[in-house]
Amino acid sequence: MSPRGQAPDTARPTTLGRALMLVHTGYGVRSELTDRLGLTRTATGTVLRDLEHLRLVRTIPGPRPERGGTGRPSHRVEIHPDAPVALGVQVHYESVALLDVGLGGVAGQIVEHRLPRPATPEAVLGLVADLVAARLATASKRCVGLGLALPSAVAGNGTALAALHLNWPVGVPVASITGDLLAARGHRIPVLVGNDANLAALAEHRHGAGAGASDLLYVTTGQCGVGGGLVLDGRLHTGSAGYALEVGHIPVRPGGRPCHCGSLGCLDVEADPSALLAEAGLPTPEPIMPAARALVAASASDPAARAAVLAVTRRLAAGLASLVNVFNPDRVVLGGLHADLLAVAAAELRDEVARRSYLDQAARVPIVAGRLAQPGLLGAAEVALQPLLDDPRTVLRQDRSAHHPEYRPQGTSS
Ligand SMILES: [Zn+2]
């Protein structure tokens, strides 16, 4: 299966882009870059000089070989301090967060703001535009775009199909609305929109616990609902229209809780923080994550908490087993509260996935916790950096000549 979806996921990176992506994801030894690019030393040198000329990378001389040693030192290549950044914004159930991220995954300070109530699209996206405009007004580095992570399936043109937890109407054209709001504030930058869990998967693949996996399955739960993503050969699998990996609606409990999608017993309502609290007979407070995490921590000594943790862990395992059967991943990364469940019930989770999975390999699929603190935010910035990572020269040339970039991935509006 090859990854499909909208540009940039279908874009073929240039050689310059492939080299920049390697440095971006932590391959900094020049001899290693030469191997991975499949180029001669001379050709690699030319590519790196071009990237240096664009002020995207710089070369640090390697240590001289020991006296009497042979061979040349292998220089290190790192991201140039003047390289551009992208902005990532994540809309949560309770809040909105903003972060600027440079090449190499180097992040700045997170700005977080409570969602306005009612959290209508106009109110939320107006707040996003205000936060982004304020950040751009004081930015010291060039910004190549804004990535927006939403708790919704997102179509290829940047339209939120159904942000159910935010009570948004069906089909909000988020990319074009946000682009217009930013333009009205004097900022014309590309706006790219994606599903939050999809984007988190991409970030874990490039900078976290999914690094090096060829078929990475990511499943997570944050403030509300369950999401997932699949990264194949380094690219997000978005499906034909952008909706792939809506894992929350896999049924895991026949006749279970009613789901907002109209079905019963979906992973979304059987394995998220409120399901865990309900299993222990507790109410759903706001914010919910601290209460859910406290319950997981209490499961070490409290039998009722332990029973709730194991019940939800078994349902999560049922969902993972279905996904493992379909996708045959070589690694599963769990995020949010699911990583907490893994920390206290790893053996139970792994045994249940193996018991339920048809594929023999399932028992051997590594299941690990995510490593990034804010993977959705980082992933949002990743998609905004993607055009630069695919074709650095063209993006920087367009930027310099003040043309608006013509990428239309996941909804570009400017
Ligand atoms: Zn459902």
mmCIF file of C-alpha atoms and ligand atoms in Angstrom:
data_model
loop_
_atom_site.group_PDB
_atom_site.id
_atom_site.type_symbol
_atom_site.label_atom_id
_atom_site.label_comp_id
_atom_site.label_asym_id
_atom_site.label_seq_id
_atom_site.Cartn_x
_atom_site.Cartn_y
_atom_site.Cartn_z
ATOM 1 C CA MET A 1 0.000 0.000 0.000
ATOM 2 C CA SER A 2 1.350 3.430 -0.805
ATOM 3 C CA PRO A 3 0.298 6.520 1.078
ATOM 4 C CA ARG A 4 -2.360 8.596 -0.606
ATOM 5 C CA GLY A 5 -3.834 11.941 0.131
ATOM 6 C CA GLN A 6 -3.530 15.549 -0.793
ATOM 7 C CA ALA A 7 -0.300 17.409 -1.351
ATOM 8 C CA PRO A 8 2.086 17.608 0.436
ATOM 9 C CA ASP A 9 1.556 13.927 1.219
ATOM 10 C CA THR A 10 1.691 13.043 -2.464
ATOM 11 C CA ALA A 11 4.418 15.526 -3.333
ATOM 12 C CA ARG A 12 7.736 13.985 -4.310
ATOM 13 C CA PRO A 13 10.502 15.717 -2.407
ATOM 14 C CA THR A 14 13.438 17.093 -4.328
ATOM 15 C CA THR A 15 16.935 15.834 -3.452
ATOM 16 C CA LEU A 16 17.437 19.045 -1.492
ATOM 17 C CA GLY A 17 14.194 18.290 0.322
ATOM 18 C CA ARG A 18 15.243 14.713 1.128
ATOM 19 C CA ALA A 19 18.506 15.962 2.597
ATOM 20 C CA LEU A 20 16.742 18.647 4.618
ATOM 21 C CA MET A 21 14.224 16.101 5.942
ATOM 22 C CA LEU A 22 17.087 13.884 7.162
ATOM 23 C CA VAL A 23 18.704 16.755 9.059
ATOM 24 C CA HIS A 24 15.251 17.814 10.319
ATOM 25 C CA THR A 25 14.663 14.347 11.781
ATOM 26 C CA GLY A 26 18.015 14.084 13.504
ATOM 27 C CA TYR A 27 20.458 12.605 10.987
ATOM 28 C CA GLY A 28 23.340 14.976 11.408
ATOM 29 C CA VAL A 29 26.489 13.007 10.593
ATOM 30 C CA ARG A 30 27.579 13.771 7.075
ATOM 31 C CA SER A 31 28.724 10.243 6.212
ATOM 32 C CA GLU A 32 25.328 8.944 7.367
ATOM 33 C CA LEU A 33 23.557 11.515 5.189
ATOM 34 C CA THR A 34 25.608 10.330 2.211
ATOM 35 C CA ASP A 35 24.533 6.727 2.855
ATOM 36 C CA ARG A 36 20.871 7.548 3.348
ATOM 37 C CA LEU A 37 20.654 9.802 0.307
ATOM 38 C CA GLY A 38 22.340 7.149 -1.841
ATOM 39 C CA LEU A 39 24.627 9.771 -3.333
ATOM 40 C CA THR A 40 28.382 10.040 -3.774
ATOM 41 C CA ARG A 41 30.340 12.103 -1.253
ATOM 42 C CA THR A 42 30.784 14.779 -3.896
ATOM 43 C CA ALA A 43 27.075 14.923 -4.752
ATOM 44 C CA THR A 44 26.163 15.066 -1.046
ATOM 45 C CA GLY A 45 28.601 17.923 -0.643
ATOM 46 C CA THR A 46 26.891 19.828 -3.462
ATOM 47 C CA VAL A 47 23.435 19.269 -1.933
ATOM 48 C CA LEU A 48 24.614 20.422 1.493
ATOM 49 C CA ARG A 49 26.303 23.497 0.021
ATOM 50 C CA ASP A 50 22.997 24.410 -1.646
ATOM 51 C CA LEU A 51 21.175 24.047 1.684
ATOM 52 C CA GLU A 52 23.871 26.124 3.393
ATOM 53 C CA HIS A 53 23.508 28.787 0.718
ATOM 54 C CA LEU A 54 19.760 28.899 1.498
ATOM 55 C CA ARG A 55 20.718 29.277 5.202
ATOM 56 C CA LEU A 56 18.764 26.137 6.093
ATOM 57 C CA VAL A 57 21.696 24.075 7.430
ATOM 58 C CA ARG A 58 25.278 24.643 8.484
ATOM 59 C CA THR A 59 28.203 22.284 8.739
ATOM 60 C CA ILE A 60 30.231 21.854 11.903
ATOM 61 C CA PRO A 61 33.707 20.360 11.366
ATOM 62 C CA GLY A 62 34.044 16.935 12.968
ATOM 63 C CA PRO A 63 36.843 16.077 15.388
ATOM 64 C CA ARG A 64 40.174 15.218 13.822
ATOM 65 C CA PRO A 65 41.009 11.515 13.906
ATOM 66 C CA GLU A 66 43.263 10.439 16.791
ATOM 67 C CA ARG A 67 46.992 10.666 16.099
ATOM 68 C CA GLY A 68 47.896 7.792 13.881
ATOM 69 C CA GLY A 69 44.231 7.256 12.992
ATOM 70 C CA THR A 70 43.185 7.020 9.382
ATOM 71 C CA GLY A 71 40.343 8.443 7.377
ATOM 72 C CA ARG A 72 38.796 11.876 7.223
ATOM 73 C CA PRO A 73 36.644 13.299 10.015
ATOM 74 C CA SER A 74 32.916 13.154 9.317
ATOM 75 C CA HIS A 75 31.453 16.606 9.679
ATOM 76 C CA ARG A 76 28.184 17.234 11.457
ATOM 77 C CA VAL A 77 25.312 19.030 9.770
ATOM 78 C CA GLU A 78 22.776 20.985 11.804
ATOM 79 C CA ILE A 79 19.828 23.270 11.203
ATOM 80 C CA HIS A 80 20.902 26.875 10.567
ATOM 81 C CA PRO A 81 19.858 29.273 13.355
ATOM 82 C CA ASP A 82 18.342 31.606 10.724
ATOM 83 C CA ALA A 83 16.111 28.882 9.208
ATOM 84 C CA PRO A 84 12.379 29.674 9.054
ATOM 85 C CA VAL A 85 9.770 28.428 11.507
ATOM 86 C CA ALA A 86 6.120 27.406 11.253
ATOM 87 C CA LEU A 87 3.273 27.978 13.682
ATOM 88 C CA GLY A 88 1.269 25.109 15.119
ATOM 89 C CA VAL A 89 -2.134 25.671 16.702
ATOM 90 C CA GLN A 90 -4.236 22.985 18.377
ATOM 91 C CA VAL A 91 -7.895 23.404 19.221
ATOM 92 C CA HIS A 92 -8.753 21.196 22.192
ATOM 93 C CA TYR A 93 -12.119 20.547 23.746
ATOM 94 C CA GLU A 94 -11.356 23.054 26.514
ATOM 95 C CA SER A 95 -8.553 25.264 25.182
ATOM 96 C CA VAL A 96 -6.500 26.440 22.232
ATOM 97 C CA ALA A 97 -2.697 26.285 22.192
ATOM 98 C CA LEU A 98 -0.098 27.902 19.933
ATOM 99 C CA LEU A 99 3.563 27.053 19.414
ATOM 100 C CA ASP A 100 6.265 28.112 16.962
ATOM 101 C CA VAL A 101 8.392 25.226 15.734
ATOM 102 C CA GLY A 102 11.586 25.376 13.757
ATOM 103 C CA LEU A 103 13.281 22.777 11.592
ATOM 104 C CA GLY A 104 14.641 19.982 13.750
ATOM 105 C CA GLY A 105 11.465 20.092 15.842
ATOM 106 C CA VAL A 106 12.831 22.855 18.047
ATOM 107 C CA ALA A 107 9.854 24.470 19.727
ATOM 108 C CA GLY A 108 9.367 27.867 21.363
ATOM 109 C CA GLN A 109 7.027 28.848 24.180
ATOM 110 C CA ILE A 110 3.463 27.502 24.214
ATOM 111 C CA VAL A 111 0.694 30.081 24.500
ATOM 112 C CA GLU A 112 -2.542 28.584 25.813
ATOM 113 C CA HIS A 113 -5.976 30.175 26.026
ATOM 114 C CA ARG A 114 -9.330 28.844 27.230
ATOM 115 C CA LEU A 115 -11.887 28.335 24.494
ATOM 116 C CA PRO A 116 -14.589 30.986 24.304
ATOM 117 C CA ARG A 117 -18.078 29.741 25.247
ATOM 118 C CA PRO A 118 -20.058 29.016 23.249
ATOM 119 C CA ALA A 119 -17.148 27.663 21.176
ATOM 120 C CA THR A 120 -18.663 28.489 17.780
ATOM 121 C CA PRO A 121 -16.392 28.272 14.710
ATOM 122 C CA GLU A 122 -16.436 32.074 14.412
ATOM 123 C CA ALA A 123 -15.441 32.593 18.059
ATOM 124 C CA VAL A 124 -12.746 29.883 18.075
ATOM 125 C CA LEU A 125 -11.166 30.791 14.740
ATOM 126 C CA GLY A 126 -11.308 34.507 15.623
ATOM 127 C CA LEU A 127 -9.326 33.720 18.770
ATOM 128 C CA VAL A 128 -6.866 31.617 16.717
ATOM 129 C CA ALA A 129 -6.375 34.514 14.269
ATOM 130 C CA ASP A 130 -5.789 36.974 17.132
ATOM 131 C CA LEU A 131 -3.187 34.698 18.770
ATOM 132 C CA VAL A 132 -1.407 34.012 15.465
ATOM 133 C CA ALA A 133 -1.398 37.688 14.451
ATOM 134 C CA ALA A 134 0.059 38.669 17.831
ATOM 135 C CA ARG A 135 2.811 36.062 17.468
ATOM 136 C CA LEU A 136 3.633 37.043 13.868
ATOM 137 C CA ALA A 137 3.802 40.727 14.817
ATOM 138 C CA THR A 138 6.657 40.030 17.238
ATOM 139 C CA ALA A 139 8.350 37.143 15.361
ATOM 140 C CA SER A 140 12.070 37.404 14.767
ATOM 141 C CA LYS A 141 12.152 34.638 12.148
ATOM 142 C CA ARG A 142 10.366 34.106 8.870
ATOM 143 C CA CYS A 143 7.210 31.980 9.249
ATOM 144 C CA VAL A 144 6.368 29.676 6.327
ATOM 145 C CA GLY A 145 2.846 28.765 7.399
ATOM 146 C CA LEU A 146 0.262 27.906 10.012
ATOM 147 C CA GLY A 147 -0.824 24.359 10.788
ATOM 148 C CA LEU A 148 -4.078 23.883 12.669
ATOM 149 C CA ALA A 149 -4.909 20.658 14.524
ATOM 150 C CA LEU A 150 -8.610 20.051 15.088
ATOM 151 C CA PRO A 151 -10.602 17.395 16.970
ATOM 152 C CA SER A 152 -12.442 16.536 13.749
ATOM 153 C CA ALA A 153 -12.108 14.603 10.545
ATOM 154 C CA VAL A 154 -10.694 17.123 8.046
ATOM 155 C CA ALA A 155 -11.192 17.030 4.283
ATOM 156 C CA GLY A 156 -8.378 17.653 1.836
ATOM 157 C CA ASN A 157 -9.544 21.242 1.266
ATOM 158 C CA GLY A 158 -9.238 22.115 4.967
ATOM 159 C CA THR A 159 -12.926 21.705 5.828
ATOM 160 C CA ALA A 160 -13.769 20.223 9.243
ATOM 161 C CA LEU A 161 -16.239 17.468 8.514
ATOM 162 C CA ALA A 162 -17.676 17.216 12.006
ATOM 163 C CA ALA A 163 -16.052 18.586 15.143
ATOM 164 C CA LEU A 164 -18.544 16.624 17.239
ATOM 165 C CA HIS A 165 -17.026 17.452 20.624
ATOM 166 C CA LEU A 166 -17.101 21.174 19.852
ATOM 167 C CA ASN A 167 -20.709 20.993 18.619
ATOM 168 C CA TRP A 168 -19.715 22.600 15.338
ATOM 169 C CA PRO A 169 -22.025 22.245 12.346
ATOM 170 C CA VAL A 170 -21.045 19.821 9.597
ATOM 171 C CA GLY A 171 -18.575 21.140 7.019
ATOM 172 C CA VAL A 172 -16.849 24.249 8.435
ATOM 173 C CA PRO A 173 -14.297 25.569 5.860
ATOM 174 C CA VAL A 174 -11.674 26.152 8.556
ATOM 175 C CA ALA A 175 -8.673 26.830 6.292
ATOM 176 C CA SER A 176 -10.392 29.497 4.215
ATOM 177 C CA ILE A 177 -12.074 31.181 7.210
ATOM 178 C CA THR A 178 -8.780 31.292 9.140
ATOM 179 C CA GLY A 179 -6.880 32.518 6.078
ATOM 180 C CA ASP A 180 -9.416 35.343 5.610
ATOM 181 C CA LEU A 181 -9.288 36.307 9.282
ATOM 182 C CA LEU A 182 -5.480 36.465 9.148
ATOM 183 C CA ALA A 183 -5.530 38.462 5.906
ATOM 184 C CA ALA A 184 -7.886 40.950 7.577
ATOM 185 C CA ARG A 185 -5.205 41.310 10.268
ATOM 186 C CA GLY A 186 -2.527 41.922 7.646
ATOM 187 C CA HIS A 187 -0.962 38.448 7.483
ATOM 188 C CA ARG A 188 -1.040 36.291 4.366
ATOM 189 C CA ILE A 189 0.403 32.879 5.146
ATOM 190 C CA PRO A 190 -0.642 29.384 4.049
ATOM 191 C CA VAL A 191 -3.071 27.737 6.472
ATOM 192 C CA LEU A 192 -3.102 23.945 6.645
ATOM 193 C CA VAL A 193 -5.632 22.005 8.681
ATOM 194 C CA GLY A 194 -5.519 18.410 9.887
ATOM 195 C CA ASN A 195 -7.037 16.000 12.364
ATOM 196 C CA ASP A 196 -5.277 16.339 15.727
ATOM 197 C CA ALA A 197 -4.471 12.634 16.206
ATOM 198 C CA ASN A 198 -3.253 12.306 12.610
ATOM 199 C CA LEU A 199 -0.884 15.209 13.153
ATOM 200 C CA ALA A 200 0.267 13.803 16.508
ATOM 201 C CA ALA A 201 1.131 10.534 14.726
ATOM 202 C CA LEU A 202 3.268 12.439 12.240
ATOM 203 C CA ALA A 203 5.121 14.269 15.024
ATOM 204 C CA GLU A 204 5.802 11.047 16.976
ATOM 205 C CA HIS A 205 7.149 9.493 13.773
ATOM 206 C CA ARG A 206 9.516 12.356 13.021
ATOM 207 C CA HIS A 207 10.636 13.390 16.495
ATOM 208 C CA GLY A 208 9.378 10.860 19.048
ATOM 209 C CA ALA A 209 8.606 7.241 19.853
ATOM 210 C CA GLY A 210 7.697 6.333 16.266
ATOM 211 C CA ALA A 211 11.080 7.246 14.752
ATOM 212 C CA GLY A 212 12.266 4.679 12.224
ATOM 213 C CA ALA A 213 8.977 2.731 12.042
ATOM 214 C CA SER A 214 7.873 1.903 8.500
ATOM 215 C CA ASP A 215 4.170 1.404 9.372
ATOM 216 C CA LEU A 216 3.415 3.375 12.503
ATOM 217 C CA LEU A 217 0.005 3.094 14.129
ATOM 218 C CA TYR A 218 -0.800 5.826 16.665
ATOM 219 C CA VAL A 219 -3.808 5.817 18.996
ATOM 220 C CA THR A 220 -4.530 8.465 21.606
ATOM 221 C CA THR A 221 -7.119 10.007 23.859
ATOM 222 C CA GLY A 222 -6.935 13.541 25.144
ATOM 223 C CA GLN A 223 -9.682 15.594 26.694
ATOM 224 C CA CYS A 224 -12.493 13.855 24.823
ATOM 225 C CA GLY A 225 -12.836 10.941 22.382
ATOM 226 C CA VAL A 226 -10.244 8.630 20.816
ATOM 227 C CA GLY A 227 -8.203 9.386 17.699
ATOM 228 C CA GLY A 228 -5.524 7.742 15.625
ATOM 229 C CA GLY A 229 -3.128 8.049 12.753
ATOM 230 C CA LEU A 230 -1.089 5.890 10.424
ATOM 231 C CA VAL A 231 2.298 6.913 9.043
ATOM 232 C CA LEU A 232 3.464 4.812 6.090
ATOM 233 C CA ASP A 233 7.007 5.261 4.786
ATOM 234 C CA GLY A 234 7.234 8.614 6.538
ATOM 235 C CA ARG A 235 3.982 10.021 5.154
ATOM 236 C CA LEU A 236 0.622 10.410 6.826
ATOM 237 C CA HIS A 237 -2.015 8.096 5.380
ATOM 238 C CA THR A 238 -5.022 10.374 4.988
ATOM 239 C CA GLY A 239 -7.275 8.256 2.769
ATOM 240 C CA SER A 240 -8.998 9.381 -0.427
ATOM 241 C CA ALA A 241 -10.707 12.423 1.106
ATOM 242 C CA GLY A 242 -8.596 13.033 4.202
ATOM 243 C CA TYR A 243 -10.741 11.083 6.665
ATOM 244 C CA ALA A 244 -8.677 7.922 7.185
ATOM 245 C CA LEU A 245 -8.012 6.486 10.663
ATOM 246 C CA GLU A 246 -11.175 7.652 12.389
ATOM 247 C CA VAL A 247 -10.366 4.920 14.870
ATOM 248 C CA GLY A 248 -12.745 6.296 17.485
ATOM 249 C CA HIS A 249 -15.700 4.649 15.789
ATOM 250 C CA ILE A 250 -14.435 1.087 15.895
ATOM 251 C CA PRO A 251 -17.011 -0.855 17.945
ATOM 252 C CA VAL A 252 -15.352 -2.494 20.958
ATOM 253 C CA ARG A 253 -18.316 -3.283 23.207
ATOM 254 C CA PRO A 254 -21.533 -4.680 21.699
ATOM 255 C CA GLY A 255 -24.545 -2.835 23.109
ATOM 256 C CA GLY A 256 -22.254 -0.364 24.916
ATOM 257 C CA ARG A 257 -22.588 3.376 25.460
ATOM 258 C CA PRO A 258 -24.325 5.427 22.781
ATOM 259 C CA CYS A 259 -21.775 7.288 20.611
ATOM 260 C CA HIS A 260 -22.357 10.717 19.021
ATOM 261 C CA CYS A 261 -21.873 9.012 15.646
ATOM 262 C CA GLY A 262 -25.157 7.148 16.177
ATOM 263 C CA SER A 263 -23.619 3.737 16.925
ATOM 264 C CA LEU A 264 -23.127 1.923 20.231
ATOM 265 C CA GLY A 265 -19.962 0.907 22.100
ATOM 266 C CA CYS A 266 -17.422 2.798 19.953
ATOM 267 C CA LEU A 267 -13.825 3.184 21.150
ATOM 268 C CA ASP A 268 -14.550 6.940 21.297
ATOM 269 C CA VAL A 269 -16.979 6.529 24.223
ATOM 270 C CA GLU A 270 -15.546 3.333 25.735
ATOM 271 C CA ALA A 271 -11.857 4.232 26.090
ATOM 272 C CA ASP A 272 -11.584 7.970 26.685
ATOM 273 C CA PRO A 273 -11.071 9.787 30.030
ATOM 274 C CA SER A 274 -14.796 10.133 30.787
ATOM 275 C CA ALA A 275 -15.339 6.408 30.101
ATOM 276 C CA LEU A 276 -12.599 5.608 32.627
ATOM 277 C CA LEU A 277 -14.091 7.888 35.276
ATOM 278 C CA ALA A 278 -17.591 6.513 34.611
ATOM 279 C CA GLU A 279 -16.276 2.961 34.966
ATOM 280 C CA ALA A 280 -15.147 3.857 38.493
ATOM 281 C CA GLY A 281 -18.513 5.514 39.216
ATOM 282 C CA LEU A 282 -16.985 9.027 39.191
ATOM 283 C CA PRO A 283 -18.443 12.169 37.603
ATOM 284 C CA THR A 284 -16.806 14.014 34.704
ATOM 285 C CA PRO A 285 -15.118 17.204 35.944
ATOM 286 C CA GLU A 286 -13.610 19.984 33.846
ATOM 287 C CA PRO A 287 -10.683 19.805 33.236
ATOM 288 C CA ILE A 288 -10.961 16.059 32.950
ATOM 289 C CA MET A 289 -7.387 14.828 32.376
ATOM 290 C CA PRO A 290 -6.025 15.495 35.897
ATOM 291 C CA ALA A 291 -8.934 13.511 37.388
ATOM 292 C CA ALA A 292 -8.436 10.626 34.940
ATOM 293 C CA ARG A 293 -4.687 10.568 35.596
ATOM 294 C CA ALA A 294 -5.291 10.573 39.360
ATOM 295 C CA LEU A 295 -7.545 7.540 38.949
ATOM 296 C CA VAL A 296 -4.867 5.702 36.951
ATOM 297 C CA ALA A 297 -2.307 6.531 39.654
ATOM 298 C CA ALA A 298 -4.695 5.342 42.381
ATOM 299 C CA SER A 299 -5.065 1.967 40.617
ATOM 300 C CA ALA A 300 -1.765 0.868 42.198
ATOM 301 C CA SER A 301 -3.498 0.539 45.580
ATOM 302 C CA ASP A 302 -7.266 0.959 45.046
ATOM 303 C CA PRO A 303 -9.044 -2.202 43.759
ATOM 304 C CA ALA A 304 -12.002 -0.241 42.326
ATOM 305 C CA ALA A 305 -9.655 2.060 40.400
ATOM 306 C CA ARG A 306 -7.689 -0.995 39.221
ATOM 307 C CA ALA A 307 -10.881 -2.664 37.962
ATOM 308 C CA ALA A 308 -11.835 0.480 36.026
ATOM 309 C CA VAL A 309 -8.337 0.727 34.506
ATOM 310 C CA LEU A 310 -8.403 -2.916 33.414
ATOM 311 C CA ALA A 311 -11.921 -2.657 31.929
ATOM 312 C CA VAL A 312 -10.946 0.334 29.777
ATOM 313 C CA THR A 313 -7.574 -1.244 28.923
ATOM 314 C CA ARG A 314 -9.357 -4.358 27.596
ATOM 315 C CA ARG A 315 -11.587 -2.208 25.353
ATOM 316 C CA LEU A 316 -8.578 -0.280 24.086
ATOM 317 C CA ALA A 317 -6.894 -3.623 23.364
ATOM 318 C CA ALA A 318 -9.943 -4.784 21.388
ATOM 319 C CA GLY A 319 -9.694 -1.698 19.200
ATOM 320 C CA LEU A 320 -5.925 -2.061 18.778
ATOM 321 C CA ALA A 321 -6.300 -5.731 17.802
ATOM 322 C CA SER A 322 -8.695 -4.779 14.972
ATOM 323 C CA LEU A 323 -6.302 -2.118 13.748
ATOM 324 C CA VAL A 324 -3.297 -4.436 13.972
ATOM 325 C CA ASN A 325 -5.178 -7.045 11.930
ATOM 326 C CA VAL A 326 -5.959 -4.526 9.215
ATOM 327 C CA PHE A 327 -2.724 -2.550 9.040
ATOM 328 C CA ASN A 328 -0.010 -4.932 10.276
ATOM 329 C CA PRO A 329 2.039 -2.084 11.789
ATOM 330 C CA ASP A 330 5.640 -2.558 12.909
ATOM 331 C CA ARG A 331 5.080 -0.289 15.908
ATOM 332 C CA VAL A 332 2.119 0.983 17.924
ATOM 333 C CA VAL A 333 2.531 4.263 19.810
ATOM 334 C CA LEU A 334 -0.038 5.246 22.427
ATOM 335 C CA GLY A 335 -0.602 8.880 23.380
ATOM 336 C CA GLY A 336 -2.486 10.823 26.055
ATOM 337 C CA LEU A 337 -4.296 8.779 28.697
ATOM 338 C CA HIS A 338 -3.676 5.577 26.710
ATOM 339 C CA ALA A 339 0.037 5.962 27.462
ATOM 340 C CA ASP A 340 -0.880 6.194 31.155
ATOM 341 C CA LEU A 341 -2.885 2.957 30.883
ATOM 342 C CA LEU A 342 0.093 1.293 29.196
ATOM 343 C CA ALA A 343 2.327 2.385 32.073
ATOM 344 C CA VAL A 344 0.202 0.578 34.679
ATOM 345 C CA ALA A 345 -1.285 -2.316 32.675
ATOM 346 C CA ALA A 346 1.241 -3.127 29.937
ATOM 347 C CA ALA A 347 1.089 -6.906 30.344
ATOM 348 C CA GLU A 348 -2.730 -6.964 30.358
ATOM 349 C CA LEU A 349 -2.876 -4.722 27.289
ATOM 350 C CA ARG A 350 -0.309 -6.708 25.307
ATOM 351 C CA ASP A 351 -1.855 -10.076 26.240
ATOM 352 C CA GLU A 352 -5.319 -8.910 25.225
ATOM 353 C CA VAL A 353 -4.108 -7.502 21.885
ATOM 354 C CA ALA A 354 -2.333 -10.800 21.164
ATOM 355 C CA ARG A 355 -5.350 -12.874 22.223
ATOM 356 C CA ARG A 356 -7.722 -10.902 20.001
ATOM 357 C CA SER A 357 -5.512 -10.396 16.976
ATOM 358 C CA TYR A 358 -5.796 -12.814 14.102
ATOM 359 C CA LEU A 359 -2.356 -12.009 12.852
ATOM 360 C CA ASP A 360 0.405 -14.025 14.395
ATOM 361 C CA GLN A 361 2.672 -10.994 14.285
ATOM 362 C CA ALA A 362 0.379 -9.117 16.623
ATOM 363 C CA ALA A 363 1.924 -10.607 19.719
ATOM 364 C CA ARG A 364 5.250 -9.211 18.615
ATOM 365 C CA VAL A 365 4.185 -5.718 17.590
ATOM 366 C CA PRO A 366 5.958 -3.364 19.989
ATOM 367 C CA ILE A 367 3.424 -1.180 21.835
ATOM 368 C CA VAL A 368 5.128 1.867 23.342
ATOM 369 C CA ALA A 369 4.197 5.187 24.915
ATOM 370 C CA GLY A 370 4.484 8.439 22.970
ATOM 371 C CA ARG A 371 7.480 10.575 23.895
ATOM 372 C CA LEU A 372 6.317 14.078 22.962
ATOM 373 C CA ALA A 373 4.587 16.404 25.397
ATOM 374 C CA GLN A 374 2.524 18.194 22.725
ATOM 375 C CA PRO A 375 2.481 15.933 19.659
ATOM 376 C CA GLY A 376 -0.651 17.479 18.104
ATOM 377 C CA LEU A 377 0.832 20.963 18.202
ATOM 378 C CA LEU A 378 4.186 19.782 16.891
ATOM 379 C CA GLY A 379 2.450 17.825 14.117
ATOM 380 C CA ALA A 380 0.423 20.874 13.129
ATOM 381 C CA ALA A 381 3.659 22.800 12.648
ATOM 382 C CA GLU A 382 5.095 19.809 10.732
ATOM 383 C CA VAL A 383 2.432 20.036 8.006
ATOM 384 C CA ALA A 384 3.059 23.754 7.726
ATOM 385 C CA LEU A 385 6.793 23.010 7.276
ATOM 386 C CA GLN A 386 6.090 20.208 4.768
ATOM 387 C CA PRO A 387 6.219 22.305 1.556
ATOM 388 C CA LEU A 388 9.629 23.630 2.684
ATOM 389 C CA LEU A 389 10.771 20.072 3.458
ATOM 390 C CA ASP A 390 9.591 18.856 0.056
ATOM 391 C CA ASP A 391 11.090 21.627 -2.059
ATOM 392 C CA PRO A 392 13.132 24.148 -0.064
ATOM 393 C CA ARG A 393 14.389 26.170 -2.994
ATOM 394 C CA THR A 394 10.973 26.804 -4.531
ATOM 395 C CA VAL A 395 9.303 27.714 -1.218
ATOM 396 C CA LEU A 396 12.034 30.163 -0.250
ATOM 397 C CA ARG A 397 12.052 31.679 -3.749
ATOM 398 C CA GLN A 398 8.265 32.167 -3.603
ATOM 399 C CA ASP A 399 8.612 33.647 -0.164
ATOM 400 C CA ARG A 400 11.289 36.084 -1.265
ATOM 401 C CA SER A 401 9.366 37.255 -4.324
ATOM 402 C CA ALA A 402 6.319 37.784 -2.066
ATOM 403 C CA HIS A 403 4.196 35.412 -4.098
ATOM 404 C CA HIS A 404 1.742 33.443 -2.078
ATOM 405 C CA PRO A 405 2.742 29.783 -2.027
ATOM 406 C CA GLU A 406 0.497 27.738 -4.218
ATOM 407 C CA TYR A 407 0.362 24.595 -2.131
ATOM 408 C CA ARG A 408 -3.164 23.515 -1.341
ATOM 409 C CA PRO A 409 -2.595 20.673 1.078
ATOM 410 C CA GLN A 410 -5.284 19.987 3.665
ATOM 411 C CA GLY A 411 -6.667 23.360 2.667
ATOM 412 C CA THR A 412 -4.494 26.283 1.799
ATOM 413 C CA SER A 413 -6.315 29.509 1.736
ATOM 414 C CA SER A 414 -3.987 32.334 0.888
HETATM 415 ZN ZN ZN B 1 -18.972 6.229 17.225
#
